[in-house]
Amino acid sequence: MPIEEILEKECLQKDDIITLLSLQGKDMKLLFKKALDVKLARLDHYVHLRGLIELSNICRKSCLYCGVRSNNSKVERYTLSEDEAVECAKLAHELGYGSVAIQSGERNDREFIDKITRILQRIKQIDNGSLGITLSLGEQTEEVYRRWFEAGAHRYLLRIESSNEELYYKIHPHDERHDFHRRLDCIDALLNIGYQTGTGVMVGLPFHTLDILADDLLFFKEKEVAMVGMGPFIPHPDTPLNQYAGLIPSVEDRMNLTLKMIAILRLMMPEINMVAATANQTIDPMGREKAILAGANVIMPNLTPNQYREDYLIYPDKACVSDKPDECFSCLDIRMKAIGHEILYNAWGDSVAFTKQHKGEHPA
Ligand code: SAM
Ligand code: SF4
């Protein structure tokens, strides 16, 4: 079937997705153009910001791809104080970012849970709760997720990393701390509680196939998530998965594969929020712009105090590690305008898909 016909389909089937994932050259560009048209028609040319606060690199897990995994003894561990985290949020507010995203290595001890609760309560006091809050703090019990929701978080990002159980256990240890079914249960718990729930995968992992990636996209659709974050896998030299670095696609192919995943998902789920992940920009200086032009609509400028950023290297050569927040601010604005987009300041930038789905259930 001609590509033009597949791109016009109401509902993409797995075979269609695999065909689209294998596009190259001008056919691939046609896919990106279609995804951009769909995004502009449904969500306009606005880009939403989430000021990223990398709260801590202390983690109880040892995911085989991640530079801050607990088994990596080369990492200098840090945790932002409560005051430092709240200061970052205040800066986000001053810069007009509208929302923050708090990300961290996974911890499930009482001290951590309480600290997050207090940080949330304090951020909610800034200008009468004007900042939206996304959390990305890994797997927690339903009770903890509920507690943080009640304290003011309303979005949660927990990537499934791969929806294929076999591949999941090739990129994670197979033990009680890294359990595929528990991860699925966590995503379900977040959805049940009423979070705008985000998930996602890394793209271009060793052992990835187009069949698996197509299933990932169908998984997001089946779960009806409100947000998705997908970025290229970047091998970290101090991680076990680095031994398979020779098996992964080239930088260019990983970038294009990521863009195709974003573009296809925009066709499948036209009104969700999709992040142009920092990993895109790390492997390609124009990666963030390319992701926006392929259908993404969210950017996460880094607000972590500069002295900690070198220690949150989940992958090497992370983009923007030395940028100061105000430099980042004007750089982003110019970059988005240059590609015909506009940053929407002082807005939460909620997922339109979620808002429509839950109309009447939650006060705004
Ligand atoms: N600890 C939380 C979790 O795992 O959900 C949040 C922080 S974790 C560092 C955020 C994301 O970084 C993960 O979901 C993973 O997809 C991504 N990541 C980790 N190592 C990576 C790598 N080597 N290449 C690309 N992305 C990576
Ligand atoms: Fe920890 Fe998240 Fe890295 Fe896994 S991906 S080791 S949970 S920080």
Coordinates of C-alpha atoms and ligand atoms in Angstrom, one line a residue:
M1 CA 0.0 0.0 0.0
P2 CA 1.4 3.5 -0.8
I3 CA 2.7 5.4 2.2
E4 CA 0.3 8.3 1.5
E5 CA -2.6 5.9 2.0
I6 CA -1.2 4.5 5.3
L7 CA -0.7 8.0 6.6
E8 CA -4.4 8.8 6.0
K9 CA -5.7 5.8 8.0
E10 CA -7.9 6.4 11.0
C11 CA -6.4 3.6 13.0
L12 CA -2.9 2.2 12.3
Q13 CA -2.5 -1.6 12.6
K14 CA 0.8 -3.2 13.7
D15 CA 1.8 -4.0 10.1
D16 CA 1.3 -0.3 9.2
I17 CA 3.4 0.8 12.1
I18 CA 6.2 -1.5 11.2
T19 CA 6.1 -0.2 7.6
L20 CA 6.2 3.4 8.9
L21 CA 9.1 2.5 11.2
S22 CA 11.2 1.2 8.3
L23 CA 10.7 4.4 6.1
Q24 CA 13.9 6.2 4.9
G25 CA 14.6 9.2 2.9
K26 CA 11.7 11.2 1.4
D27 CA 9.1 8.7 2.6
M28 CA 10.4 9.3 6.2
K29 CA 10.1 13.0 5.7
L30 CA 6.6 12.6 4.5
L31 CA 5.8 10.8 7.8
F32 CA 7.4 13.7 9.8
K33 CA 5.4 16.3 7.8
K34 CA 2.1 14.5 8.3
A35 CA 2.8 14.2 12.1
L36 CA 3.6 17.9 12.3
D37 CA 0.4 18.8 10.4
V38 CA -1.6 16.7 12.8
K39 CA 0.1 18.3 15.8
L40 CA -0.5 21.8 14.5
A41 CA -4.1 21.1 13.7
R42 CA -4.9 19.5 17.1
L43 CA -2.5 21.3 19.5
D44 CA -1.4 24.4 17.6
H45 CA 2.3 25.5 17.5
Y46 CA 2.8 25.8 21.2
V47 CA 5.6 24.2 23.2
H48 CA 5.2 23.6 26.9
L49 CA 8.1 23.8 29.4
R50 CA 8.8 21.6 32.4
G51 CA 11.7 23.0 34.5
L52 CA 13.7 19.9 35.3
I53 CA 14.9 19.4 38.9
E54 CA 17.3 16.4 39.2
L55 CA 16.7 15.9 42.9
S56 CA 19.1 13.1 43.6
N57 CA 21.3 10.5 41.9
I58 CA 21.0 8.1 44.8
C59 CA 19.1 5.0 43.5
R60 CA 18.2 1.6 44.9
K61 CA 18.1 0.1 41.5
S62 CA 20.7 -1.1 39.0
C63 CA 19.2 -0.8 35.6
L64 CA 21.8 -2.2 33.2
Y65 CA 21.8 0.9 31.0
C66 CA 21.8 3.8 33.5
G67 CA 25.0 5.7 34.6
V68 CA 23.7 6.4 38.1
R69 CA 22.7 2.8 38.8
S70 CA 23.5 1.8 42.4
N71 CA 26.4 -0.5 41.4
N72 CA 28.3 2.3 39.7
S73 CA 30.8 3.2 42.4
K74 CA 32.4 5.9 40.2
V75 CA 29.4 8.2 40.8
E76 CA 29.6 10.9 43.4
R77 CA 26.2 10.8 45.1
Y78 CA 24.2 13.9 45.9
T79 CA 20.8 15.0 47.1
L80 CA 19.4 18.5 46.8
S81 CA 18.2 19.9 50.1
E82 CA 14.5 20.7 50.5
D83 CA 15.4 24.4 50.3
E84 CA 17.5 23.9 47.1
A85 CA 14.6 22.0 45.4
V86 CA 12.1 24.8 46.4
E87 CA 14.6 27.4 45.1
C88 CA 14.7 25.7 41.7
A89 CA 10.9 25.8 41.6
K90 CA 10.9 29.5 42.5
L91 CA 13.3 30.1 39.6
A92 CA 11.0 28.2 37.3
H93 CA 8.2 30.4 38.3
E94 CA 10.3 33.6 37.8
L95 CA 11.3 32.4 34.4
G96 CA 7.6 31.8 33.5
Y97 CA 8.0 28.1 33.0
G98 CA 4.6 27.2 34.4
S99 CA 5.5 23.7 35.5
V100 CA 8.4 21.8 37.0
A101 CA 9.4 18.1 36.8
I102 CA 11.2 16.5 39.7
Q103 CA 13.3 13.5 38.7
S104 CA 15.4 11.3 40.9
G105 CA 17.0 8.0 41.4
E106 CA 14.5 5.6 43.1
R107 CA 14.2 5.6 46.8
N108 CA 11.4 4.3 48.9
D109 CA 12.5 5.0 52.4
R110 CA 10.3 7.0 54.8
E111 CA 12.8 10.0 54.9
F112 CA 12.7 10.3 51.1
I113 CA 8.9 10.0 50.9
D114 CA 8.3 12.6 53.6
K115 CA 10.9 15.0 52.1
I116 CA 9.1 14.8 48.7
T117 CA 5.8 15.4 50.4
R118 CA 7.1 18.6 52.0
I119 CA 8.8 19.8 48.8
L120 CA 5.5 19.4 47.0
Q121 CA 3.6 21.3 49.7
R122 CA 6.1 24.1 49.6
I123 CA 6.1 24.3 45.8
K124 CA 2.3 24.5 45.9
Q125 CA 2.6 27.6 48.1
I126 CA 4.5 29.5 45.5
D127 CA 2.2 32.1 44.1
N128 CA -0.9 30.2 45.2
G129 CA -0.2 26.9 43.5
S130 CA 0.5 28.4 40.1
L131 CA 3.2 25.8 39.2
G132 CA 2.2 22.5 37.7
I133 CA 4.2 19.5 39.1
T134 CA 5.4 16.4 37.3
L135 CA 7.1 13.7 39.3
S136 CA 9.5 11.0 38.0
L137 CA 10.6 9.2 41.1
G138 CA 10.3 5.6 40.0
E139 CA 8.3 2.8 41.5
Q140 CA 6.4 3.4 44.7
T141 CA 3.4 1.9 46.5
E142 CA 0.0 3.1 45.5
E143 CA -0.3 4.7 49.0
V144 CA 2.8 6.8 48.3
Y145 CA 1.7 7.8 44.8
R146 CA -1.7 8.9 46.4
R147 CA 0.0 10.8 49.1
W148 CA 2.1 12.8 46.6
F149 CA -0.9 13.4 44.5
E150 CA -2.8 14.8 47.5
A151 CA 0.3 17.0 48.2
G152 CA 0.0 18.6 44.8
A153 CA 1.7 16.5 42.1
H154 CA -0.6 15.9 39.2
R155 CA 1.6 14.3 36.5
Y156 CA 3.9 11.3 36.9
L157 CA 6.3 9.9 34.4
L158 CA 7.3 6.2 34.7
R159 CA 8.8 4.8 31.5
I160 CA 8.1 1.1 30.9
E161 CA 11.5 1.2 29.1
S162 CA 10.3 -1.7 27.0
S163 CA 6.8 -3.3 26.8
N164 CA 8.4 -6.6 25.8
E165 CA 9.0 -8.6 28.9
E166 CA 11.9 -10.6 27.4
L167 CA 13.7 -7.4 26.4
Y168 CA 12.9 -5.8 29.8
Y169 CA 14.9 -8.5 31.5
K170 CA 17.8 -8.1 29.0
I171 CA 18.1 -4.5 30.1
H172 CA 17.4 -5.0 33.8
P173 CA 18.5 -7.5 36.4
H174 CA 15.8 -10.1 37.0
D175 CA 15.2 -9.7 40.7
E176 CA 12.7 -8.4 43.1
R177 CA 13.8 -4.7 42.6
H178 CA 13.5 -4.9 38.9
D179 CA 10.2 -6.6 38.1
F180 CA 8.4 -6.1 34.8
H181 CA 4.9 -6.8 36.3
R182 CA 5.4 -4.5 39.2
R183 CA 6.3 -1.7 36.7
L184 CA 3.1 -2.4 34.9
D185 CA 1.2 -2.4 38.2
C186 CA 2.7 1.0 39.0
I187 CA 1.6 2.5 35.7
D188 CA -1.9 1.2 36.4
A189 CA -1.9 2.6 39.9
L190 CA -0.9 6.0 38.6
L191 CA -3.7 5.9 36.0
N192 CA -6.2 4.8 38.7
I193 CA -5.3 7.6 41.1
G194 CA -5.9 10.2 38.4
Y195 CA -2.4 11.4 37.6
Q196 CA -1.7 12.6 34.1
T197 CA 0.4 9.5 33.5
G198 CA 3.3 9.3 31.3
T199 CA 5.4 6.4 30.1
G200 CA 7.9 5.8 27.4
V201 CA 10.8 3.8 26.1
M202 CA 14.4 4.2 25.0
V203 CA 14.9 3.7 21.3
G204 CA 17.7 1.7 19.7
L205 CA 18.5 -0.6 22.5
P206 CA 20.5 -3.7 21.8
F207 CA 18.1 -6.5 20.8
H208 CA 15.4 -4.1 19.7
T209 CA 13.4 -5.0 16.7
L210 CA 10.8 -3.0 14.8
D211 CA 8.2 -5.5 15.9
I212 CA 9.0 -4.7 19.6
L213 CA 8.9 -1.0 19.0
A214 CA 5.6 -1.3 17.2
D215 CA 4.3 -3.1 20.3
D216 CA 5.6 -0.3 22.5
L217 CA 3.5 2.2 20.6
L218 CA 0.4 0.0 20.8
F219 CA 1.0 -0.4 24.5
F220 CA 0.9 3.4 25.0
K221 CA -2.4 3.5 23.0
E222 CA -3.9 0.6 24.9
K223 CA -3.1 2.3 28.3
E224 CA -4.5 5.6 27.0
V225 CA -1.6 7.5 28.7
A226 CA -1.6 11.2 28.7
M227 CA 2.1 11.8 28.0
V228 CA 5.0 9.9 26.5
G229 CA 8.7 10.4 26.6
M230 CA 11.0 8.6 24.2
G231 CA 14.6 9.2 23.6
P232 CA 17.5 7.3 21.9
F233 CA 19.4 4.9 24.1
I234 CA 22.9 6.2 24.7
P235 CA 25.4 3.6 26.0
H236 CA 27.2 4.6 29.2
P237 CA 30.8 3.1 29.5
D238 CA 30.3 2.2 33.2
T239 CA 27.2 0.1 32.7
P240 CA 26.8 -3.6 31.8
L241 CA 24.8 -2.8 28.7
N242 CA 27.8 -1.0 27.2
Q243 CA 29.2 -4.4 26.2
Y244 CA 26.5 -4.6 23.5
A245 CA 27.2 -1.0 22.2
G246 CA 28.4 -2.6 18.9
L247 CA 25.0 -4.1 18.3
I248 CA 23.0 -0.9 18.3
P249 CA 22.1 1.3 15.3
S250 CA 24.4 4.2 14.4
V251 CA 23.7 7.6 16.0
E252 CA 21.9 8.8 12.9
D253 CA 19.8 5.7 12.7
R254 CA 18.9 5.9 16.4
M255 CA 17.9 9.5 16.0
N256 CA 15.8 8.8 12.9
L257 CA 14.2 5.8 14.6
T258 CA 13.3 7.9 17.7
L259 CA 11.8 10.6 15.4
K260 CA 9.8 8.0 13.6
M261 CA 8.5 6.6 16.9
I262 CA 7.4 10.2 17.9
A263 CA 5.8 10.9 14.5
I264 CA 3.9 7.6 14.4
L265 CA 2.6 8.1 18.0
R266 CA 1.4 11.6 17.1
L267 CA -0.7 10.0 14.4
M268 CA -2.0 7.4 16.8
M269 CA -2.6 9.7 19.8
P270 CA -2.9 13.2 18.3
E271 CA -3.6 15.0 21.6
I272 CA -1.2 13.6 24.1
N273 CA 1.9 15.5 25.4
M274 CA 5.2 14.2 24.0
V275 CA 8.6 15.2 25.3
A276 CA 11.5 16.2 23.1
A277 CA 13.9 14.3 25.4
T278 CA 17.4 15.7 26.2
A279 CA 18.9 12.5 24.9
N280 CA 17.8 13.6 21.4
Q281 CA 19.9 16.8 21.7
T282 CA 22.8 14.9 23.2
I283 CA 23.3 12.8 20.1
D284 CA 22.3 15.6 17.6
P285 CA 22.7 19.3 18.2
M286 CA 19.4 19.9 16.5
G287 CA 17.8 16.8 18.1
R288 CA 15.3 18.8 20.2
E289 CA 14.1 20.8 17.2
K290 CA 13.8 17.7 15.1
A291 CA 11.7 16.0 17.7
I292 CA 9.4 19.1 17.9
L293 CA 9.1 19.1 14.1
A294 CA 8.2 15.3 14.2
G295 CA 5.4 15.8 16.7
A296 CA 6.7 16.4 20.2
N297 CA 5.3 19.4 22.1
V298 CA 7.2 19.5 25.5
I299 CA 10.7 20.5 26.5
M300 CA 12.4 20.1 29.8
P301 CA 15.0 22.8 30.4
N302 CA 17.4 21.9 33.2
L303 CA 17.1 23.8 36.5
T304 CA 19.3 21.6 38.6
P305 CA 22.0 23.7 40.3
N306 CA 25.1 23.5 38.1
Q307 CA 27.4 22.0 40.7
Y308 CA 25.3 18.8 40.8
R309 CA 24.6 18.3 37.1
E310 CA 27.9 16.5 36.3
D311 CA 26.8 13.8 38.8
Y312 CA 23.4 13.1 37.1
L313 CA 25.0 11.6 34.0
I314 CA 22.6 8.8 33.2
Y315 CA 24.4 8.7 29.9
P316 CA 27.6 10.4 28.8
D317 CA 28.0 13.9 27.2
K318 CA 24.5 15.0 28.3
A319 CA 23.4 18.1 26.5
C320 CA 23.2 21.6 28.3
V321 CA 25.1 20.4 31.4
S322 CA 27.0 23.7 31.7
D323 CA 24.2 26.1 30.6
K324 CA 22.9 28.6 33.2
P325 CA 19.1 28.7 33.6
D326 CA 18.8 32.2 32.1
E327 CA 21.0 31.3 29.1
C328 CA 18.9 28.2 28.6
F329 CA 15.7 30.4 28.7
S330 CA 16.7 32.8 25.9
C331 CA 18.3 30.0 23.8
L332 CA 15.1 27.9 23.9
D333 CA 12.9 30.8 23.0
I334 CA 15.0 31.7 20.0
R335 CA 15.4 28.1 18.9
M336 CA 11.6 27.4 19.0
K337 CA 10.7 30.6 17.1
A338 CA 13.3 29.7 14.5
I339 CA 11.2 26.5 13.7
G340 CA 7.8 28.3 13.7
H341 CA 6.9 27.3 17.3
E342 CA 6.1 29.3 20.4
I343 CA 6.8 28.6 24.0
L344 CA 3.6 29.0 26.1
Y345 CA 4.8 30.7 29.3
N346 CA 3.1 30.7 32.7
A347 CA 0.8 27.8 31.8
W348 CA 0.6 24.2 33.1
G349 CA 0.4 22.9 29.6
D350 CA -1.7 19.9 30.5
S351 CA -2.3 17.0 28.1
V352 CA -5.3 17.9 25.9
A353 CA -6.1 14.2 25.6
F354 CA -6.2 13.8 29.4
T355 CA -8.3 17.0 29.9
K356 CA -10.9 15.8 27.4
Q357 CA -11.0 12.3 28.8
H358 CA -11.5 13.6 32.4
K359 CA -13.7 16.6 31.8
G360 CA -15.9 17.2 34.8
E361 CA -14.0 14.8 37.1
H362 CA -11.3 17.2 38.4
P363 CA -11.4 20.8 39.2
A364 CA -8.8 22.6 37.0
Ligands
SAM1 N1 14.6 6.7 38.4 C1 13.5 7.1 37.7 C2 13.1 6.1 36.7 O1 13.9 5.2 36.4 O2 11.9 6.1 36.3 C3 13.6 8.4 37.0 C4 15.0 8.8 36.5 S1 15.7 7.9 35.2 C5 17.3 8.4 35.1 C6 14.9 8.6 33.8 C7 15.0 7.9 32.5 O3 16.4 8.0 32.0 C8 14.7 6.4 32.5 O4 13.4 6.2 32.4 C9 15.5 5.9 31.3 O5 14.6 5.7 30.2 C10 16.4 7.1 30.9 N2 17.8 6.6 30.8 C11 18.6 6.0 31.7 N3 19.8 5.6 31.2 C12 19.7 5.9 29.9 C13 20.6 5.8 28.8 N4 21.8 5.2 28.9 N5 20.3 6.2 27.6 C14 19.1 6.9 27.4 N6 18.2 7.0 28.4 C15 18.5 6.6 29.6
SF4_2 FE1 17.8 4.3 39.0 FE2 16.0 5.3 37.2 FE3 18.7 4.9 36.6 FE4 17.1 2.8 36.9 S1 16.9 4.4 35.3 S2 19.1 3.0 37.8 S3 15.7 3.5 38.5 S4 17.8 6.3 38.1

